[in-house]
Coordinates of C-alpha atoms and ligand atoms in Angstrom, one line a residue:
M1291 CA 0.7 -10.1 38.0
V1292 CA -0.3 -13.7 38.5
S1293 CA -3.2 -14.4 36.3
G1294 CA -5.6 -17.2 35.3
N1295 CA -5.3 -15.7 31.8
G1296 CA -1.8 -16.6 31.1
S1297 CA -0.2 -13.4 32.2
A1298 CA 2.2 -15.0 34.7
T1299 CA 3.5 -17.4 32.1
V1300 CA 3.7 -14.5 29.7
V1301 CA 6.0 -12.5 32.1
K1302 CA 8.3 -15.5 32.1
Q1303 CA 8.1 -15.7 28.4
A1304 CA 9.6 -12.2 28.2
H1305 CA 12.9 -13.9 29.1
V1306 CA 12.8 -16.3 26.3
A1307 CA 16.0 -16.2 24.4
A1308 CA 15.7 -14.1 21.2
E1309 CA 16.7 -17.0 19.0
S1310 CA 13.7 -19.1 20.0
V1311 CA 11.5 -16.2 18.9
F1312 CA 12.9 -16.4 15.4
P1313 CA 12.2 -19.5 13.4
P1314 CA 15.2 -21.2 11.9
V1315 CA 16.6 -19.6 8.8
F1316 CA 14.9 -20.9 5.7
E1317 CA 17.0 -22.1 2.9
S1318 CA 14.8 -22.0 -0.1
R1319 CA 16.2 -19.8 -3.0
F1320 CA 13.3 -18.4 -5.0
S1321 CA 13.9 -17.1 -8.5
A1322 CA 10.4 -15.9 -9.5
G1323 CA 7.0 -14.9 -8.1
R1324 CA 3.7 -15.6 -9.8
G1325 CA 0.5 -14.5 -8.2
L1326 CA 0.5 -15.9 -4.7
R1327 CA 3.3 -18.3 -5.5
L1328 CA 7.1 -18.1 -5.2
I1329 CA 9.0 -20.4 -7.5
R1330 CA 12.1 -22.1 -6.3
E1331 CA 15.2 -22.4 -8.6
D1332 CA 14.3 -26.1 -9.2
G1333 CA 10.8 -25.1 -10.3
A1334 CA 9.0 -26.1 -7.1
E1335 CA 6.1 -23.8 -6.3
F1336 CA 5.4 -22.4 -2.8
L1337 CA 2.1 -20.9 -1.8
D1338 CA 2.7 -17.6 0.1
G1339 CA 0.2 -17.3 3.0
V1340 CA 1.6 -14.0 4.1
S1341 CA 2.1 -12.0 0.9
G1342 CA 5.8 -11.4 1.3
T1343 CA 6.2 -9.4 4.4
F1344 CA 2.5 -8.3 4.0
N1345 CA 3.7 -6.0 1.3
V1346 CA 2.6 -7.9 -1.8
P1347 CA -1.2 -7.3 -1.6
L1348 CA -1.7 -7.7 -5.4
G1349 CA 0.5 -10.8 -5.8
Y1350 CA 4.0 -10.9 -7.1
D1351 CA 3.4 -10.0 -10.7
H1352 CA 0.2 -8.0 -11.0
P1353 CA 0.3 -6.9 -14.6
K1354 CA -1.0 -3.4 -14.1
V1355 CA 1.7 -2.6 -11.5
V1356 CA 4.4 -4.4 -13.4
E1357 CA 3.5 -2.4 -16.6
A1358 CA 3.4 0.9 -14.7
V1359 CA 6.8 0.3 -13.2
I1360 CA 8.4 -0.9 -16.4
G1361 CA 6.8 2.0 -18.3
Q1362 CA 8.2 4.5 -15.8
L1363 CA 11.6 2.7 -15.8
R1364 CA 11.8 3.3 -19.6
K1365 CA 11.2 7.0 -19.0
C1366 CA 13.2 7.8 -15.9
A1367 CA 13.9 5.8 -12.7
H1368 CA 14.7 8.7 -10.5
M1369 CA 14.7 12.4 -10.2
S1370 CA 15.4 14.5 -7.1
S1371 CA 12.4 14.6 -4.8
S1372 CA 12.2 18.3 -5.5
Y1373 CA 11.3 17.5 -9.1
S1374 CA 9.2 14.4 -8.4
A1375 CA 7.1 16.4 -6.0
P1376 CA 4.3 17.1 -8.5
Y1377 CA 4.0 13.3 -9.2
A1378 CA 4.0 12.6 -5.4
R1379 CA 1.2 15.2 -5.0
S1380 CA -0.9 13.4 -7.6
V1381 CA -0.6 10.1 -5.7
L1382 CA -1.3 11.9 -2.4
A1383 CA -4.4 13.5 -4.0
K1384 CA -5.6 10.0 -5.0
L1385 CA -5.0 8.7 -1.4
L1386 CA -6.6 11.7 0.2
R1387 CA -9.8 11.5 -1.9
A1388 CA -10.3 8.0 -0.4
A1389 CA -9.0 8.8 3.1
P1390 CA -11.0 9.5 6.3
A1391 CA -12.5 13.0 5.8
N1392 CA -10.4 14.8 8.4
L1393 CA -7.1 14.0 6.5
D1394 CA -6.4 16.6 3.8
A1395 CA -2.6 16.9 3.6
G1396 CA 0.2 14.5 3.0
W1397 CA 4.0 13.9 2.7
M1398 CA 5.6 11.4 0.4
R1399 CA 9.3 11.5 0.8
D1400 CA 9.8 8.1 2.5
L1401 CA 10.3 4.6 1.2
T1402 CA 9.8 2.7 4.5
G1403 CA 7.3 2.4 7.3
S1404 CA 10.0 3.2 9.9
T1405 CA 10.8 6.6 8.5
A1406 CA 7.2 7.3 7.7
N1407 CA 6.5 6.8 11.4
E1408 CA 9.4 9.0 12.3
C1409 CA 7.9 11.7 10.0
A1410 CA 4.6 11.4 11.8
I1411 CA 6.3 11.9 15.1
K1412 CA 8.3 14.8 13.9
I1413 CA 5.0 16.4 12.8
A1414 CA 3.4 15.7 16.2
Q1415 CA 6.3 17.1 18.1
K1416 CA 6.8 20.2 16.0
S1417 CA 3.1 21.0 15.8
T1418 CA 2.3 20.4 19.5
G1419 CA 5.7 21.6 20.9
K1420 CA 5.6 18.5 23.1
R1421 CA 7.9 15.6 23.5
D1422 CA 6.7 12.1 24.6
V1423 CA 5.4 9.4 22.4
L1424 CA 2.9 6.9 23.8
S1425 CA 2.8 3.4 22.3
L1426 CA 1.5 -0.1 23.0
H1427 CA 3.2 -3.2 24.4
H1428 CA 3.7 -5.6 21.6
S1429 CA 3.7 -2.8 19.0
H1430 CA 6.2 -2.6 16.1
H1431 CA 6.8 0.7 14.5
G1432 CA 10.1 0.1 12.7
Q1433 CA 13.8 -0.7 12.9
T1434 CA 15.5 2.7 13.0
I1435 CA 16.9 3.6 16.4
F1436 CA 14.0 5.8 17.3
T1437 CA 11.2 3.5 16.0
T1438 CA 12.9 0.6 17.8
S1439 CA 12.8 2.7 21.0
I1440 CA 9.1 3.3 20.7
S1441 CA 8.2 -0.3 19.7
G1442 CA 6.7 -2.4 22.5
Q1443 CA 9.2 -5.3 22.6
S1444 CA 12.7 -5.0 24.0
M1445 CA 14.1 -8.0 22.2
R1446 CA 15.1 -6.1 19.0
G1447 CA 16.7 -3.1 20.8
A1448 CA 18.8 -4.9 23.4
A1449 CA 22.0 -4.8 21.5
F1450 CA 22.0 -1.0 20.8
P1451 CA 23.1 1.5 23.4
M1452 CA 21.2 4.4 21.8
V1453 CA 17.9 2.6 22.0
N1454 CA 16.2 3.9 25.1
A1455 CA 12.9 3.6 26.7
S1456 CA 12.1 7.3 26.2
S1457 CA 8.6 6.5 25.1
V1458 CA 5.8 5.6 27.5
K1459 CA 4.4 2.2 26.7
V1460 CA 1.0 1.1 27.8
P1461 CA -0.7 -2.3 27.8
A1462 CA -2.2 -3.5 24.6
P1463 CA -5.9 -4.3 24.2
Y1464 CA -5.1 -8.0 24.1
C1465 CA -8.3 -9.6 25.2
Y1466 CA -7.1 -13.2 24.9
R1467 CA -4.4 -12.4 27.5
C1468 CA -5.9 -9.4 29.2
P1469 CA -3.1 -7.4 30.8
Y1470 CA -5.5 -6.6 33.7
D1471 CA -6.7 -10.2 34.0
S1472 CA -10.3 -9.1 33.2
V1473 CA -12.9 -9.9 30.6
Y1474 CA -14.5 -7.6 28.0
P1475 CA -16.9 -5.8 28.4
D1476 CA -16.9 -6.1 32.3
C1477 CA -13.3 -4.8 32.2
G1478 CA -14.6 -1.3 31.5
L1479 CA -11.8 -1.0 28.9
L1480 CA -9.1 -0.7 31.5
C1481 CA -6.5 -0.9 28.7
A1482 CA -7.7 2.5 27.5
E1483 CA -8.7 4.0 30.9
R1484 CA -5.3 3.4 32.5
I1485 CA -3.6 5.5 29.7
Y1486 CA -4.6 8.5 31.8
D1487 CA -2.5 7.1 34.6
A1488 CA 0.5 6.5 32.3
I1489 CA 0.3 10.1 31.1
Q1490 CA -0.1 11.5 34.7
H1491 CA 2.5 9.3 36.4
G1492 CA 4.7 7.7 33.7
S1493 CA 5.4 10.5 31.2
S1494 CA 7.6 13.6 31.3
G1495 CA 4.4 15.7 31.4
S1496 CA 4.8 16.7 27.8
V1497 CA 3.1 14.1 25.6
A1498 CA 3.0 14.9 21.9
C1499 CA 1.2 11.9 20.6
M1500 CA 0.1 8.3 20.9
I1501 CA 0.9 5.9 18.0
V1502 CA -1.3 2.8 17.5
E1503 CA -1.5 0.1 15.0
P1504 CA -5.3 -0.4 14.4
V1505 CA -4.5 -4.2 14.5
L1506 CA -1.2 -5.0 16.2
G1507 CA 0.4 -6.9 13.4
N1508 CA 3.7 -8.2 14.4
G1509 CA 2.6 -8.3 18.1
G1510 CA 0.2 -11.2 17.4
N1511 CA -2.7 -9.9 15.3
I1512 CA -4.3 -8.2 18.3
V1513 CA -7.7 -6.8 17.4
P1514 CA -8.9 -4.2 19.9
P1515 CA -12.4 -4.7 21.4
P1516 CA -15.3 -2.5 20.4
G1517 CA -15.1 1.0 22.0
Y1518 CA -11.3 0.9 22.4
F1519 CA -10.5 3.5 19.8
S1520 CA -13.3 5.9 20.8
A1521 CA -12.0 5.7 24.3
V1522 CA -8.4 6.4 23.1
A1523 CA -9.7 9.3 20.9
Q1524 CA -11.4 10.8 24.0
I1525 CA -8.1 10.5 26.0
A1526 CA -6.2 12.2 23.2
Q1527 CA -8.7 15.0 23.2
D1528 CA -8.7 15.4 27.0
T1529 CA -4.9 15.4 27.2
G1530 CA -4.1 17.4 24.0
M1531 CA -2.1 14.7 22.4
L1532 CA -2.3 13.7 18.7
L1533 CA -3.4 10.3 17.6
I1534 CA -1.2 8.6 15.0
A1535 CA -2.5 5.5 13.2
D1536 CA 0.4 3.3 12.0
E1537 CA -1.3 1.7 9.1
V1538 CA 1.9 0.3 7.6
Q1539 CA 0.4 -3.2 7.8
T1540 CA -3.4 -2.5 8.0
G1541 CA -3.6 0.1 5.3
I1542 CA -4.3 -0.3 1.6
G1543 CA -7.2 -2.7 1.9
R1544 CA -5.8 -5.3 4.3
T1545 CA -8.8 -5.1 6.7
G1546 CA -11.3 -4.8 3.9
Q1547 CA -11.4 -1.0 3.7
L1548 CA -8.6 1.1 2.1
F1549 CA -7.9 2.4 5.6
A1550 CA -8.4 0.4 8.8
C1551 CA -9.2 3.7 10.5
D1552 CA -12.5 3.5 8.5
T1553 CA -13.0 -0.1 9.5
F1554 CA -12.8 0.8 13.2
G1555 CA -14.2 4.3 12.9
V1556 CA -11.0 5.8 14.2
K1557 CA -10.3 9.5 13.6
A1558 CA -6.6 9.7 13.7
N1559 CA -4.8 13.0 13.2
I1560 CA -2.0 11.4 11.2
V1561 CA -1.9 8.1 9.3
T1562 CA 1.2 6.3 8.1
L1563 CA 1.3 3.9 5.1
A1564 CA 4.0 1.8 3.5
K1565 CA 4.1 -2.0 2.7
G1566 CA 0.9 -2.5 0.7
L1567 CA 1.2 0.8 -1.1
G1568 CA 3.7 -0.6 -3.5
G1569 CA 1.3 -3.3 -4.6
I1570 CA 3.8 -6.0 -5.6
G1571 CA 6.5 -5.2 -3.1
I1572 CA 7.9 -2.0 -4.5
P1573 CA 9.1 0.1 -1.5
T1574 CA 7.1 3.2 -0.9
A1575 CA 5.5 5.1 2.0
A1576 CA 3.2 8.0 2.7
V1577 CA 2.1 10.1 5.6
L1578 CA -1.4 11.6 5.7
M1579 CA -2.5 14.3 8.1
E1580 CA -4.8 17.1 8.9
Q1581 CA -4.0 20.3 7.0
R1582 CA -3.2 22.2 10.2
L1583 CA -0.4 19.7 10.9
D1584 CA 1.4 20.3 7.6
V1585 CA 4.2 21.9 9.5
L1586 CA 7.4 20.3 8.2
E1587 CA 9.9 22.0 5.9
Q1588 CA 11.3 20.0 3.1
Y1589 CA 14.7 20.0 4.7
E1590 CA 13.3 18.5 7.9
H1591 CA 12.3 15.1 6.5
S1592 CA 13.4 14.0 3.0
F1593 CA 15.5 11.1 1.8
T1594 CA 17.6 10.6 -1.4
S1595 CA 15.2 7.9 -2.7
G1596 CA 12.0 9.3 -1.1
G1597 CA 9.5 10.2 -3.9
N1598 CA 11.3 7.8 -6.2
M1599 CA 9.6 7.7 -9.6
L1600 CA 9.3 3.9 -9.7
A1601 CA 7.8 3.9 -6.2
L1602 CA 5.3 6.6 -7.2
A1603 CA 4.3 4.7 -10.4
A1604 CA 3.8 1.5 -8.4
A1605 CA 1.7 3.4 -5.7
E1606 CA -0.5 5.0 -8.3
A1607 CA -1.2 1.8 -10.2
T1608 CA -1.8 -0.1 -6.9
L1609 CA -4.4 2.5 -5.8
D1610 CA -6.1 2.3 -9.2
V1611 CA -6.4 -1.5 -8.9
I1612 CA -7.6 -1.4 -5.3
Q1613 CA -10.2 1.2 -6.1
E1614 CA -11.6 -0.7 -9.0
S1615 CA -15.3 -1.2 -8.5
G1616 CA -15.9 -4.3 -6.3
F1617 CA -12.3 -4.9 -5.3
L1618 CA -12.6 -4.1 -1.6
Q1619 CA -16.0 -5.7 -1.4
Q1620 CA -14.3 -8.9 -2.7
V1621 CA -11.6 -8.5 0.0
R1622 CA -14.3 -8.3 2.7
D1623 CA -16.1 -11.4 1.2
R1624 CA -12.9 -13.4 0.9
G1625 CA -11.9 -12.3 4.4
R1626 CA -15.1 -13.8 5.8
F1627 CA -14.5 -16.9 3.7
L1628 CA -11.0 -17.2 5.2
E1629 CA -12.4 -16.7 8.7
R1630 CA -14.9 -19.5 8.2
H1631 CA -12.1 -21.9 7.2
L1632 CA -9.6 -20.8 9.9
R1633 CA -11.9 -20.8 12.9
P1634 CA -12.4 -24.5 13.0
L1635 CA -8.7 -24.9 13.7
A1636 CA -9.3 -23.9 17.3
E1637 CA -11.9 -26.7 17.6
N1638 CA -9.9 -29.3 15.9
Y1639 CA -6.5 -28.8 17.5
S1640 CA -5.9 -28.3 21.2
C1641 CA -2.7 -26.3 20.5
V1642 CA -4.7 -23.6 18.7
G1643 CA -5.8 -21.3 21.5
D1644 CA -7.3 -18.4 19.5
V1645 CA -8.0 -17.5 15.9
R1646 CA -8.6 -13.7 15.5
G1647 CA -8.5 -11.1 12.8
L1648 CA -10.5 -9.5 10.1
G1649 CA -10.4 -8.9 6.4
M1650 CA -7.2 -10.6 5.1
M1651 CA -5.3 -10.2 8.4
W1652 CA -5.5 -13.2 10.6
G1653 CA -3.5 -14.7 13.5
V1654 CA -3.6 -18.3 14.9
E1655 CA -2.3 -18.3 18.5
I1656 CA -0.4 -21.5 19.5
V1657 CA -0.5 -22.5 23.1
G1658 CA 0.3 -25.2 25.6
P1659 CA -1.4 -26.2 28.8
G1660 CA -2.9 -23.2 30.6
K1661 CA -2.7 -21.0 27.5
R1662 CA 1.1 -20.9 27.8
P1663 CA 2.5 -19.3 24.6
D1664 CA 4.2 -22.2 22.8
T1665 CA 6.9 -20.4 20.7
D1666 CA 8.8 -23.6 19.9
K1667 CA 5.7 -25.4 18.5
T1668 CA 4.8 -22.3 16.6
N1669 CA 8.2 -22.2 14.9
R1670 CA 8.0 -25.9 14.2
I1671 CA 4.6 -25.5 12.5
I1672 CA 5.9 -22.6 10.4
R1673 CA 9.0 -24.6 9.5
C1674 CA 6.9 -27.7 8.7
A1675 CA 4.5 -25.7 6.6
E1676 CA 7.4 -24.6 4.4
V1677 CA 9.3 -27.8 4.2
S1678 CA 6.6 -30.4 3.9
Q1679 CA 3.6 -28.3 2.7
R1680 CA 5.3 -25.7 0.6
L1681 CA 3.3 -23.0 2.4
L1682 CA 5.1 -19.8 3.5
L1683 CA 4.0 -18.3 6.9
R1684 CA 5.5 -16.0 9.5
G1685 CA 5.4 -15.7 13.3
S1686 CA 4.7 -12.8 15.7
K1687 CA 8.1 -11.6 16.8
Y1688 CA 6.8 -8.6 18.7
G1689 CA 4.4 -10.6 20.9
F1690 CA 5.6 -14.0 22.3
G1691 CA 6.4 -15.4 19.0
N1692 CA 3.5 -17.8 19.2
V1693 CA 1.0 -16.4 16.7
I1694 CA 1.1 -17.6 13.2
K1695 CA 0.2 -14.9 10.8
V1696 CA -2.1 -15.7 7.9
R1697 CA -2.2 -12.7 5.5
P1698 CA -2.6 -13.7 1.9
A1699 CA -2.5 -11.3 -1.0
L1700 CA -5.8 -9.5 -1.3
V1701 CA -6.2 -11.0 -4.8
A1702 CA -6.3 -14.6 -3.3
T1703 CA -9.1 -16.7 -4.8
E1704 CA -11.3 -18.9 -2.6
D1705 CA -9.3 -21.9 -3.9
D1706 CA -6.1 -20.3 -2.7
L1707 CA -7.6 -19.6 0.7
V1708 CA -8.8 -23.2 1.1
E1709 CA -5.4 -24.4 0.0
I1710 CA -3.6 -22.2 2.6
V1711 CA -5.8 -23.4 5.5
D1712 CA -5.6 -27.0 4.4
R1713 CA -1.8 -26.9 4.2
L1714 CA -1.6 -25.1 7.6
A1715 CA -3.9 -27.7 9.2
R1716 CA -1.7 -30.5 7.8
A1717 CA 1.4 -28.8 9.2
I1718 CA -0.3 -28.5 12.6
Q1719 CA -1.3 -32.2 12.4
E1720 CA 2.2 -33.2 11.5
V1721 CA 3.8 -31.3 14.4
E1722 CA 1.2 -32.5 16.8
A1723 CA 1.9 -36.1 15.8
C1724 CA 5.6 -35.6 16.7
G1725 CA 4.6 -34.2 20.2
Ligands
PLP1108 N1 4.9 -0.3 11.3 C1 4.4 -1.5 11.2 C2 3.0 -1.7 11.8 C3 5.1 -2.6 10.7 O1 4.6 -3.8 10.6 C4 6.4 -2.3 10.1 C5 7.2 -3.4 9.5 O2 6.9 -4.5 9.7 C6 6.9 -1.0 10.2 C7 6.1 0.0 10.8 C8 8.2 -0.7 9.7 O3 8.1 -0.7 8.3 P1 9.5 -0.9 7.4 O4 9.9 -2.2 7.6 O5 9.0 -0.6 6.0 O6 10.4 0.2 7.8

């Protein structure tokens, strides 16, 4: 489709060589992490604007999580998940008490978001007896063969013969580059409406579920417009498919609520969590679901290190911290503070096409003339931020690689946030000055 909205250029961008999507390999060797900062071996401090891989929401050394993990390590690092199950149940109970009301069962035998998503899809397929998985263009659901197959970007699967397009992918609610070349709200939410067509004409006729990131994280921090999720929920109800919210990035406070489902008022049947659940980067994951969907046998989804005791200790301590009185209110306040500082970038620099997000989850879209995604400039800004500003940032590999993610730890102070935006602005300036 040729579009005044950048879609034609975007189609060409799909052919951009993978290496230009990835920024150059960084060479810093870090030996310690303190709060929002990583310390290089020579003592130089780097401010982390993306909290690791968005999985360090409490900073690198939050004392309550560190103590919980060390305390558990002294007692016992691991026992078989059959024996750690009671401890997993107590973490799940804590999660479920704070989860959207329809979720009242859980599974905690995963350590990564990828396998948690596979677990959710097994649940959907087994409980519905159906097969297909709907997902969004630009989505990222993991790096196993199956989650690579259902993710909405071919670049990461191209080398692997077993990755197939067995899922049905539908356009994302990407208003800045509307896939239907329309404008909200006159568009009538075509991005949701056309899902009926995809099910009718593009699926096998046996659709088990649709999996959606409430905010498409790696795809470019795409925030759906109002009404999108209620339209999708209606489609799910009309077609008998389940709705899975992949909250691997958005969960555990990132959008200002413990669950982004609550932020958007989405009633998903299944929710997956990982990343932030470990607080300081300890790997752990969870799947929450409606009781009627608690259909898996233990032998159908369980890993050697799933339900690991250190992971459970980290998750429990993380939930305690995030549920402390005032914590999430502070995330919402700081999120608005960050927004106020980030938005002017779009007025001050012509290469900043859009600034979008919520809570502590923001994206800065870098463009050339005609809103053309400028992946090269994005990578240069990220590189310059690290090398000359000592600010760590990441790009949107599942979109066009031209969105700079800004996702600080949830414990960032206002001074940290000002410092992140100032250093980003200086990096943009420096790159702009070089042309
Ligand atoms: N889902 C989303 C939304 C993600 O962002 C990621 C990782 O970036 C995953 C799933 C996969 O999680 P993991 O890398 O822990 O397997």
